[in-house]
Coordinates of C-alpha atoms and ligand atoms in Angstrom, one line a residue:
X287 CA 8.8 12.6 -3.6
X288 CA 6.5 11.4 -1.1
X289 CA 2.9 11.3 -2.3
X290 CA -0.6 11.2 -0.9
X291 CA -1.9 7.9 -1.8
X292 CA -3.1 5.0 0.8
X293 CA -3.0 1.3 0.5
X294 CA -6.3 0.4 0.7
X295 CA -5.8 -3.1 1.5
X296 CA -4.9 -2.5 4.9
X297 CA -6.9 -2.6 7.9
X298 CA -9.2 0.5 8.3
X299 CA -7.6 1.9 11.5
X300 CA -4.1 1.4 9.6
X301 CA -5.5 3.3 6.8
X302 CA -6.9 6.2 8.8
X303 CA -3.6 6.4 10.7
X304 CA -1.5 6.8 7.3
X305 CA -4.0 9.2 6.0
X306 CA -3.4 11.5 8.9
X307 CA 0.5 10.8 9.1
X308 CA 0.1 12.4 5.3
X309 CA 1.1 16.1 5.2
X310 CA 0.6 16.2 1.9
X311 CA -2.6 14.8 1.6
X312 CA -3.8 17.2 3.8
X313 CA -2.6 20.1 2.4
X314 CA -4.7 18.6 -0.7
X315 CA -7.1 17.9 1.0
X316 CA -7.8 21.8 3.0
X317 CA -7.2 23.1 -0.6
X318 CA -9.8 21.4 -2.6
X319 CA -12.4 20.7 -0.3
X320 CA -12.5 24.4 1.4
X321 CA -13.1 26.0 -2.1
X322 CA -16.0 23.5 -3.3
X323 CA -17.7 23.7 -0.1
X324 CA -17.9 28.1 -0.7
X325 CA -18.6 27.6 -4.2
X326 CA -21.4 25.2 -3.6
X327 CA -23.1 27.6 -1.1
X328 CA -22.6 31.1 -3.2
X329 CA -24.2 28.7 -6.0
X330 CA -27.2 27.8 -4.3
X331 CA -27.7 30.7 -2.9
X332 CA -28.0 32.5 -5.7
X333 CA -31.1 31.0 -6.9
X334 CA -34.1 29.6 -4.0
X335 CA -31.3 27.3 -2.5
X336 CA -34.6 25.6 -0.4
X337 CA -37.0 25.2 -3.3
X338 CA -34.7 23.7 -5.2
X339 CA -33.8 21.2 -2.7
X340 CA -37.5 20.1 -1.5
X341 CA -38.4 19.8 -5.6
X342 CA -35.2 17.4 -6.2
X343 CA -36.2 15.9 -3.2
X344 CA -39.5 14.9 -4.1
X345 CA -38.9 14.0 -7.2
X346 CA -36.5 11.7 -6.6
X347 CA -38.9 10.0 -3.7
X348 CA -41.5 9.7 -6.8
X349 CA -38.5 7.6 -8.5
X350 CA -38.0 5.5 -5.8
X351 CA -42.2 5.0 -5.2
X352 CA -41.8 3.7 -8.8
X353 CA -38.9 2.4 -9.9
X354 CA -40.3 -0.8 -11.7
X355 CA -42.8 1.2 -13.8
X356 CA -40.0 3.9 -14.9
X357 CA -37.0 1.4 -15.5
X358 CA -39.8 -0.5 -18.2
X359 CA -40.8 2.8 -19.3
X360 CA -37.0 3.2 -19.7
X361 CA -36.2 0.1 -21.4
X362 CA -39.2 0.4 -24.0
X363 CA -38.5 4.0 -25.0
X364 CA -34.5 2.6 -25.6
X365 CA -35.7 -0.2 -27.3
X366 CA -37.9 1.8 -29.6
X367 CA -34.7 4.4 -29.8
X368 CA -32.5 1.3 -31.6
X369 CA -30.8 0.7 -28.3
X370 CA -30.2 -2.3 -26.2
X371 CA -31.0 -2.8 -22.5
X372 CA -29.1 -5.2 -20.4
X373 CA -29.7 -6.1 -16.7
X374 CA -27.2 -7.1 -14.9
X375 CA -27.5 -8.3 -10.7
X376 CA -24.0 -8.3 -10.1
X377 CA -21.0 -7.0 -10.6
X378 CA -19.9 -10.0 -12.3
X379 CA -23.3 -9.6 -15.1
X380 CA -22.0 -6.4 -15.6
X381 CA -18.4 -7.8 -16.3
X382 CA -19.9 -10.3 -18.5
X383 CA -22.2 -8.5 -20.7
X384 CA -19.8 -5.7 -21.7
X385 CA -17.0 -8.1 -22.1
X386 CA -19.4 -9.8 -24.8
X387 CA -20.4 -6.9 -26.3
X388 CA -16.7 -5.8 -26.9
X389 CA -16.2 -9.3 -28.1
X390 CA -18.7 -9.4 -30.6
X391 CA -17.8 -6.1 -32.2
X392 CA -14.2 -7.2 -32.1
X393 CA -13.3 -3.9 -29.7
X394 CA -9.5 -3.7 -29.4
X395 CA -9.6 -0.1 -27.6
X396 CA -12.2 1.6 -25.3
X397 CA -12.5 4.8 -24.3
X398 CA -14.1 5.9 -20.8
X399 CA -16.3 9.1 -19.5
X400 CA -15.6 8.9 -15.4
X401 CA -18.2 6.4 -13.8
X402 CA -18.2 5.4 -10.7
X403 CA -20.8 2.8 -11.5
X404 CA -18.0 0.8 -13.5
X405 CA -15.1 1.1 -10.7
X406 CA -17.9 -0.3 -8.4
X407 CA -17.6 -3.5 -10.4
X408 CA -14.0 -2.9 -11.4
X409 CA -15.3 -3.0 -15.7
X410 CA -11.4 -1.8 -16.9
X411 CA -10.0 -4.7 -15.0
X412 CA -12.8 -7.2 -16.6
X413 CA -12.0 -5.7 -20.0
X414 CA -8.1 -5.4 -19.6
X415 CA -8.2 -9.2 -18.8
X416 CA -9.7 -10.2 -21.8
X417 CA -7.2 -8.2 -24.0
X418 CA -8.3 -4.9 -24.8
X419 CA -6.7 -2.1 -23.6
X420 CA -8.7 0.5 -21.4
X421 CA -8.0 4.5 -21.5
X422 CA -9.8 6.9 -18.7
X423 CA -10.4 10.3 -20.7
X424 CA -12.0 12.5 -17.4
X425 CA -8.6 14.5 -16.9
X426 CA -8.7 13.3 -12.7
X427 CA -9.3 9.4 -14.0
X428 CA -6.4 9.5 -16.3
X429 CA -4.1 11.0 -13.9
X430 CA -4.9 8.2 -11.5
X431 CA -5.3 5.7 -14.3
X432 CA -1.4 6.6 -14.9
X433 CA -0.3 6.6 -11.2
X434 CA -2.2 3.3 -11.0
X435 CA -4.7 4.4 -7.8
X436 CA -8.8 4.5 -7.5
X437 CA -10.4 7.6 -7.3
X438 CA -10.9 9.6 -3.8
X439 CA -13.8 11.4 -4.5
X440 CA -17.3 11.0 -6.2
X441 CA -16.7 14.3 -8.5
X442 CA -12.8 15.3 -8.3
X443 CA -11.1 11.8 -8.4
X444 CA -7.8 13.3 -8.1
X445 CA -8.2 15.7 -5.3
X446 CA -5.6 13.8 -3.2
X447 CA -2.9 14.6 -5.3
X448 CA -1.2 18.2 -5.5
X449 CA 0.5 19.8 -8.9
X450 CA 3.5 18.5 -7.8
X451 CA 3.1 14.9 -8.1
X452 CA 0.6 15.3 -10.9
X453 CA 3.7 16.9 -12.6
X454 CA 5.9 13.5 -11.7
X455 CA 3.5 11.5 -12.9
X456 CA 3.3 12.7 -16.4
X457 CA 7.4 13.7 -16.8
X458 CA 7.2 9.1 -15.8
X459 CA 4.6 8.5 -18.1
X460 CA 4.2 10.9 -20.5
X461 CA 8.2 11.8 -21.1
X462 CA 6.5 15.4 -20.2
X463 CA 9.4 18.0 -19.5
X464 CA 9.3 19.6 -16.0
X465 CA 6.8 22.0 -15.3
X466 CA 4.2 23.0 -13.0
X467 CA 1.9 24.9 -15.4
X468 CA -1.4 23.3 -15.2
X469 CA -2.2 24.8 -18.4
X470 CA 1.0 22.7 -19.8
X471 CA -0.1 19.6 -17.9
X472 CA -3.4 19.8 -19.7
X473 CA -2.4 20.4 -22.9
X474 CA 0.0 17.3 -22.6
X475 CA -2.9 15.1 -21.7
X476 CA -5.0 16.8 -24.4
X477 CA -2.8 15.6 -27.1
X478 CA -2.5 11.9 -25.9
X479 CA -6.1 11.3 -25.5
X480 CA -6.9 13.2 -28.9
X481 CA -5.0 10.4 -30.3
X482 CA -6.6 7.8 -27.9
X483 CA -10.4 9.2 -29.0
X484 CA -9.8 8.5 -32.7
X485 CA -8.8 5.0 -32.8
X486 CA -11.1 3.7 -30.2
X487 CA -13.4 0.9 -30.8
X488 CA -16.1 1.2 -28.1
X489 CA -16.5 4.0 -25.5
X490 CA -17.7 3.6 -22.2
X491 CA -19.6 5.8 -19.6
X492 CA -21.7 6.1 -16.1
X493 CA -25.3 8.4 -16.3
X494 CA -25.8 11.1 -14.1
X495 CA -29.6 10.4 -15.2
X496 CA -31.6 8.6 -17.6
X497 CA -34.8 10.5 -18.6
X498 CA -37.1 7.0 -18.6
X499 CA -40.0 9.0 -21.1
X500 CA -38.0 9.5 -24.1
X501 CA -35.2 6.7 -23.0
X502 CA -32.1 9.5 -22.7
X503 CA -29.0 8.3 -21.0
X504 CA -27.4 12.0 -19.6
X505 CA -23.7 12.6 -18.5
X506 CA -22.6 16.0 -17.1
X507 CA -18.6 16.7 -17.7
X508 CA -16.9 19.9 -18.0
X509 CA -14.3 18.5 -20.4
X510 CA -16.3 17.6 -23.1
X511 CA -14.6 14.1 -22.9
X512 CA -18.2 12.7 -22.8
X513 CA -19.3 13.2 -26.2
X514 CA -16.4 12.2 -27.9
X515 CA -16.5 9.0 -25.8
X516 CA -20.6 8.9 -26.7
X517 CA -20.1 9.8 -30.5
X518 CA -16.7 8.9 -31.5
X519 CA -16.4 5.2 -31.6
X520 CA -18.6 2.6 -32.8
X521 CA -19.7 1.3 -29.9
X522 CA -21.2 3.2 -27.1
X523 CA -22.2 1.7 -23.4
X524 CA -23.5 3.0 -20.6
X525 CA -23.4 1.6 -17.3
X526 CA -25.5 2.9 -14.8
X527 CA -27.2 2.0 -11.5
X528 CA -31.2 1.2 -11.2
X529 CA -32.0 4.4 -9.0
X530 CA -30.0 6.9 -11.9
X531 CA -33.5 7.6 -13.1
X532 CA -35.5 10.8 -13.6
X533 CA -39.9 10.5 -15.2
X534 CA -39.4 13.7 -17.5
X535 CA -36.8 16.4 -19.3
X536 CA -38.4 18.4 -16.8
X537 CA -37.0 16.9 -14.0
X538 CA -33.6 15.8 -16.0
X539 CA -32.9 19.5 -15.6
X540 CA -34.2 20.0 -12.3
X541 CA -31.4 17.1 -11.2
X542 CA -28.9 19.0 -13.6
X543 CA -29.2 22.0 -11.9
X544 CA -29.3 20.5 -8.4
X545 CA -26.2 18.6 -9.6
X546 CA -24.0 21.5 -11.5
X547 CA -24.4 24.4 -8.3
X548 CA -23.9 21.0 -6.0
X549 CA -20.9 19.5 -6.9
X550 CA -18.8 21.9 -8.6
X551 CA -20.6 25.3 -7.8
X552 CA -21.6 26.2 -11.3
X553 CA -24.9 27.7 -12.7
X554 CA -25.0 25.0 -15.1
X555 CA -21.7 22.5 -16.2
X556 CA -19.6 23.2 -20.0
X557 CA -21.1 20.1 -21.7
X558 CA -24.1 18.2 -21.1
X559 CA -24.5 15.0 -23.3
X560 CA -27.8 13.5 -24.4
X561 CA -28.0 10.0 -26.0
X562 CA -31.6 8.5 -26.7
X563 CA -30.0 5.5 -29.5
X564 CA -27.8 5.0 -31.8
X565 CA -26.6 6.9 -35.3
X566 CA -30.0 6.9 -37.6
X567 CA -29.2 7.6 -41.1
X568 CA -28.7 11.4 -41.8
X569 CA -26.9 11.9 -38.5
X570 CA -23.7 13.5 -38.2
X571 CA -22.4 11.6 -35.9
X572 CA -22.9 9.0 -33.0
X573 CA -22.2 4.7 -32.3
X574 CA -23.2 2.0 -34.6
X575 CA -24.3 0.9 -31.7
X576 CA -25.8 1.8 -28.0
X577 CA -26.0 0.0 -24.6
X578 CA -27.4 0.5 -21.8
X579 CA -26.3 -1.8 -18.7
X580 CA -28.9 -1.5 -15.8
X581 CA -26.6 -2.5 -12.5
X582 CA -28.7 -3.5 -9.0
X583 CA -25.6 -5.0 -7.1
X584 CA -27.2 -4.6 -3.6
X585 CA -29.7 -1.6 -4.6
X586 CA -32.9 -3.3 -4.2
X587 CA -32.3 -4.9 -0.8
X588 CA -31.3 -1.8 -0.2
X589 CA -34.9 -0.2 -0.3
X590 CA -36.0 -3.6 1.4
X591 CA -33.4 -2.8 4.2
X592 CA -34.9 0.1 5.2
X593 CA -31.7 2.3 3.5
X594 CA -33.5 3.2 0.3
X595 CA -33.1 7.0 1.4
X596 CA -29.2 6.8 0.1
X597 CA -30.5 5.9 -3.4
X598 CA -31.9 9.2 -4.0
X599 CA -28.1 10.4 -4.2
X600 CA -27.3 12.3 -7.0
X601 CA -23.5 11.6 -6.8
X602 CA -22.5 15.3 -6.3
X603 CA -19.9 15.1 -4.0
X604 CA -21.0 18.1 -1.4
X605 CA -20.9 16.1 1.5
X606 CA -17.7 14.8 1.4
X607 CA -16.4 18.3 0.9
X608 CA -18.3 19.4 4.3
X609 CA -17.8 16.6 6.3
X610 CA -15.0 16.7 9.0
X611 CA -14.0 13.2 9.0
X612 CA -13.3 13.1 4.8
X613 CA -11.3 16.6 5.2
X614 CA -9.0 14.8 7.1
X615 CA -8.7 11.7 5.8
X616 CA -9.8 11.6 2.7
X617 CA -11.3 9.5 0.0
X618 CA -8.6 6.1 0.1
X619 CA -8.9 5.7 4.0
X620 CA -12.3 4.8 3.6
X621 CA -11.2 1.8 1.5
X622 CA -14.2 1.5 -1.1
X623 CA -15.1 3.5 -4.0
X624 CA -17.3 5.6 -2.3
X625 CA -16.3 7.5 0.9
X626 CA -17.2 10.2 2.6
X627 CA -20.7 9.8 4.1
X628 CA -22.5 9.0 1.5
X629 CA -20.0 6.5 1.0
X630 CA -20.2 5.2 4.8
X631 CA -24.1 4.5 4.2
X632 CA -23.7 2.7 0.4
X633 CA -20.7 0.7 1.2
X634 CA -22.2 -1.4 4.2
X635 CA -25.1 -2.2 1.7
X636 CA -24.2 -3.2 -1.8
X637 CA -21.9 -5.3 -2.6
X638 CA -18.4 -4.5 -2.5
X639 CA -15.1 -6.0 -1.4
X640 CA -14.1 -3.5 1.2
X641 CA -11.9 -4.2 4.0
X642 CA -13.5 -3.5 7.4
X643 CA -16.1 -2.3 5.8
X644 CA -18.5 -2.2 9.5
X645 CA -16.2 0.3 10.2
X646 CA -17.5 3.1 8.2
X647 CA -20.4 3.8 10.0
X648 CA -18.4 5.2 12.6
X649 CA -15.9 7.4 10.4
X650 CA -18.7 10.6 11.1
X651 CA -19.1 13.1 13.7
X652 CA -22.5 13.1 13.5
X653 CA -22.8 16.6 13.0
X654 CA -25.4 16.8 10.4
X655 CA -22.9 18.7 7.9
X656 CA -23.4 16.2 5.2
X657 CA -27.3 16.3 5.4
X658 CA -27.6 20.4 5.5
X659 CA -25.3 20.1 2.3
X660 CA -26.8 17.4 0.4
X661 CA -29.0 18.8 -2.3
X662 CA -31.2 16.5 -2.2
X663 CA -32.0 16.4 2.0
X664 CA -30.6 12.7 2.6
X665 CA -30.5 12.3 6.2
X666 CA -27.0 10.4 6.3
X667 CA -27.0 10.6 9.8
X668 CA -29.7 8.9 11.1
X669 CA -28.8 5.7 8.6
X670 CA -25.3 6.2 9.9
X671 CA -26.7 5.6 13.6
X672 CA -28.9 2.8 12.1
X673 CA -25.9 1.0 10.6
X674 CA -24.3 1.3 14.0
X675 CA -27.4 -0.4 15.4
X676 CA -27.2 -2.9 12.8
X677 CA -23.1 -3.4 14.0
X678 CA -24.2 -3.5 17.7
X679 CA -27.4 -6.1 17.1
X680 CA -24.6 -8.8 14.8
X681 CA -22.6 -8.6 17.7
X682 CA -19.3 -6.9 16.2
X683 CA -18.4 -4.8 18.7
X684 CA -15.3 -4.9 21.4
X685 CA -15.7 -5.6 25.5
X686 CA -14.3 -2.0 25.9
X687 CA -17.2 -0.6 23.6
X688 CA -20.0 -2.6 25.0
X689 CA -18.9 -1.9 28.4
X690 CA -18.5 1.9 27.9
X691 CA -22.0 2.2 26.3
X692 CA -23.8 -0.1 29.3
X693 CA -21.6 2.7 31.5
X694 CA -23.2 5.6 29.9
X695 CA -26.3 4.3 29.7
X696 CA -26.3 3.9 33.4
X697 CA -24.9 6.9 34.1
X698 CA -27.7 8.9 31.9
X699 CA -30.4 7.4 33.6
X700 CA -30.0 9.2 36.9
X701 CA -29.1 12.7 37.3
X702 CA -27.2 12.3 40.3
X703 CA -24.7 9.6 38.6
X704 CA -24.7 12.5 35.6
X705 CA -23.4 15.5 38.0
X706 CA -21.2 13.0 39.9
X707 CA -19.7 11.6 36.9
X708 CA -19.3 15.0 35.1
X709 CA -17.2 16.3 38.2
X710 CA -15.3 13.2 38.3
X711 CA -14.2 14.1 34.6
X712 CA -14.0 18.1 35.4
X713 CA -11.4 17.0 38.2
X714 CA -9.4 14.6 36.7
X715 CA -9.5 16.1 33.2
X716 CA -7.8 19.7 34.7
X717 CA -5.5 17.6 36.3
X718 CA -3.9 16.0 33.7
X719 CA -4.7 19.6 31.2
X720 CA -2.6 21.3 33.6
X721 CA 0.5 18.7 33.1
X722 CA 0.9 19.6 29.8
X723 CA -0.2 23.3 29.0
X724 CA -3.7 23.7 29.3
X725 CA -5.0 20.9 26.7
X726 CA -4.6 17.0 27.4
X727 CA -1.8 15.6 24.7
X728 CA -2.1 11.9 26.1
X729 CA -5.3 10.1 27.4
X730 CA -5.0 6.9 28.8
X731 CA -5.8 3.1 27.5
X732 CA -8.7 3.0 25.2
X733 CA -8.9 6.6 24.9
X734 CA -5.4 7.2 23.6
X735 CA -6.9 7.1 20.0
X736 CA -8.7 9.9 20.6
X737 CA -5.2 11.9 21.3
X738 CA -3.0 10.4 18.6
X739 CA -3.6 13.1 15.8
X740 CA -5.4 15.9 18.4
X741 CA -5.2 17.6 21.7
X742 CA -8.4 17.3 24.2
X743 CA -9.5 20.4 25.8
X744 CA -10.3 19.6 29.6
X745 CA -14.1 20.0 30.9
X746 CA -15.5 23.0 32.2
X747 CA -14.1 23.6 35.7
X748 CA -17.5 24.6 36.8
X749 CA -20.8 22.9 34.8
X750 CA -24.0 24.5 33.0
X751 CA -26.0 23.1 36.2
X752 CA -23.3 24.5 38.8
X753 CA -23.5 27.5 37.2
X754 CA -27.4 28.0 36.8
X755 CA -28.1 26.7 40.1
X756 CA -26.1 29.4 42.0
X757 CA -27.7 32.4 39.4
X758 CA -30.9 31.2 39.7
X759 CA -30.4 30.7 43.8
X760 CA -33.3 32.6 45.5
X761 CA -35.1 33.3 42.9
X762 CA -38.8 32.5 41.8
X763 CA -38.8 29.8 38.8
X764 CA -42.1 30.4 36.6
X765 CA -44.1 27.6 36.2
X766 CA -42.4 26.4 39.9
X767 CA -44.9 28.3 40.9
X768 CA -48.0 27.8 39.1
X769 CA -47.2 23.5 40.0
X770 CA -47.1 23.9 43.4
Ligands
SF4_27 S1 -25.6 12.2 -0.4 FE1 -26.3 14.2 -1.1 S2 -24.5 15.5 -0.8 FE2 -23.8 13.4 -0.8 S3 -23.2 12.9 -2.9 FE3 -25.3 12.2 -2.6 S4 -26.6 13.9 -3.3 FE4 -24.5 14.8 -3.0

């Protein structure tokens, strides 16, 4: 059966080109993405959608104003908890300090909630090399997990797969009879990782948010795979990345609120997991032990850089789903662990191995979807533009693309090179429309990218101007009047 998956080792035009060679990705695509886009927007607008976003907003700005203070705040109150801190720079600290922390408590098996902060510094790789084995329990991260792929999408890892090949998957690796009952599929999965969550040694998750005044780590699931991972095994770790902060509860449940009607269009999600330390005696449950791994890989230049803005993301996914580019390509094109446009704005700055990664930038419109979406008012575009800037000023660019922008630039000085120039395109663009039906199949040189996957609609036979000028021909123009 052909699937929907992309090598993402390949160069980022090759990537994009597969991704929209993929029928079946986009049919996987149109499906999901469509129907967490309208339940995002019947969510937030059933409570003051606006309010909601300017009080995230500005309480995440307050994070990034003080960052330092809360991550101490953060690290005394875990500290006083029984917990342990850990801070690591790199990906490679991260790596290091869980590996040891496995090692000490002689950790055979670990269990893990999603995290995207761990596949940013590839932890089950780190872990599986020095001998233990690594299960994903989110039901998306084990179905990739299985088929051996990284996720395509912040919230919904497997949203590039349909039923189909989720069912071949698990008939491969789970000797699972043929069906296409998702209800059957789960169950299947259910039982395996039952069996996984009671002989685990050490479990493993990401943090939606920390609260930094009582030292709370918080993850948000729907499949109640985070607490068994948080209170099953003896170990418990979370990684999480410098700016996953919130001051108060308060504001924890601002952010959860923000985050549930966000990313999956619920009032509020099934399970929501609190973990301030470990087991004290006279608890039910809960780790012998609890870690916190604080991750900066790239974060604080970040802020210096002038891209702090993207750090008040609160990883819910809404503007991939809106954004024009992701719906057709999805998550694996982009080549990093996070796309969409969020993911063109953080990849460029921390550190990850991503192949063409000055290339993102430009997989965006522009059209402002992402931002009008975003919960928490990030204006992706204009840092999308900037990291263009920043492509232009190292020099990266092509002959063509430097010579077509010192073109246009020209040309939009002076109105007369404007008009001349847009009948020049009117003419030649109906020309070559009316070769082929109406719409232009081919363009020519350079431009041919643009009609690979897409028709182009010729110009206007007449322009705005053209058009104006001859309506507004012998009349009096206000304010014409009153100059002269
Ligand atoms: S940038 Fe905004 S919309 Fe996109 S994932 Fe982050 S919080 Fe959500």
């Amino acid at each position: 059966m052909a699937t929907s998956t992309i090598d993402l080792t390949l160069p980022y035009k090759t990537r994009v080109k597969d991704a929209l060679g993929n029928k079946h990705l986009k049919i996987a695509l149109e499906r999901s993405t469509g129907r967490m886009a309208g339940q995002r927007v019947a969510a937030m607008n059933a409570v003051d959608g606006p309010r909601l976003r300017n009080q995230v907003r500005q309480m995440k700005e307050y994070v990034l104003r003080n960052l330092p203070d809360l991550l101490e705040q953060l690290e005394t109150n875990i500290t006083a908890n029984g917990g342990r801190v850990h801070w690591a720079k790199e990906a490679v600290d991260v790596q290091r300090i869980v590996v040891e922390i496995a090692r000490k408590a002689n950790v055979q098996k670990v269990v893990k909630a999603k995290s995207m902060a761990t596949e940013e510094v590839h932890l089950n790789q780190a872990l599986q090399a020095a001998g233990m084995k690594v299960v994903e329990t989110d039901l998306g991260e084990y179905i990739i997990q299985l088929a051996g792929e990284p996720p395509s999408h912040i919230v919904a890892p497997v949203i590039h797969r349909r039923v189909e090949e989720i069912s071949d998957i698990f008939q491969r690796e789970l000797d699972m009879p043929p069906t296409l009952d998702p209800q059957v599929i789960c169950s299947v999965a259910r039982g395996a990782l039952r069996k996984e969550f009671l002989s685990a040694d050490m479990g493993i998750s990401g943090c939606n948010f920390a609260i930094a005044e009582t030292g709370t780590c918080c993850i948000v699931t729907n499949e109640g795979n985070g607490r068994m991972t948080s209170t099953l095994p003896r170990v418990y770790v979370v990684v999480m990345g410098i700016e996953k902060l919130v001051p108060t509860v308060e504001d924890a449940f601002l952010q959860y609120q923000a985050l549930s009607r966000s990313a999956t269009g619920q009032q509020c999600s099934v399970y929501l997991s609190m973990t301030s330390g470990p087991r004290k005696p006279g608890d039910a449950d809960g780790p012998e032990e609890f870690h916190v791994v604080l991750l900066d890989n790239g974060r604080v230049d970040m802020l210096a850089k002038g891209y702090g803005e993207a750090l008040c993301c609160i990883r819910c996914g809404a503007c991939l789903n809106v954004c024009p580019v992701y719906r057709e390509i999805g998550g694996h094109a982009y080549g990093s662990t996070y796309s969409g446009p969020i993911g063109a704005v953080i990849s460029p700055n921390i550190h990850l191995e991503v192949t063409d990664v000055d290339k993102l930038p430009y997989a965006s419109s522009l059209c402002g979807a992402c931002r009008d979406a975003c919960p928490v008012k990030i204006d992706l575009p204009r840092m999308l533009v900037e990291l263009r800037r920043d492509v232009v000023e190292a020099g990266d660019t092509t002959v063509f693309d430097r010579a077509g922008m010192q073109a246009f630039s020209r040309m939009m000085q002076s109105r007369a090179s404007y008009e001349a120039a847009g009948g020049l395109g009117s003419l030649g663009s109906n020309l070559l429309a009316g070769l082929s039906g109406g719409v232009i199949k081919s363009l020519p040189g350079p431009l041919a990218a643009w009609t690979s996957s897409r028709d182009f609609p010729p110009l206007a036979k007449r322009s705005f101007r053209a058009q104006w000028r001859e309506r507004m021909k012998g009349r009096k123009v206000i304010g014409e009047e009153q100059n002269a």
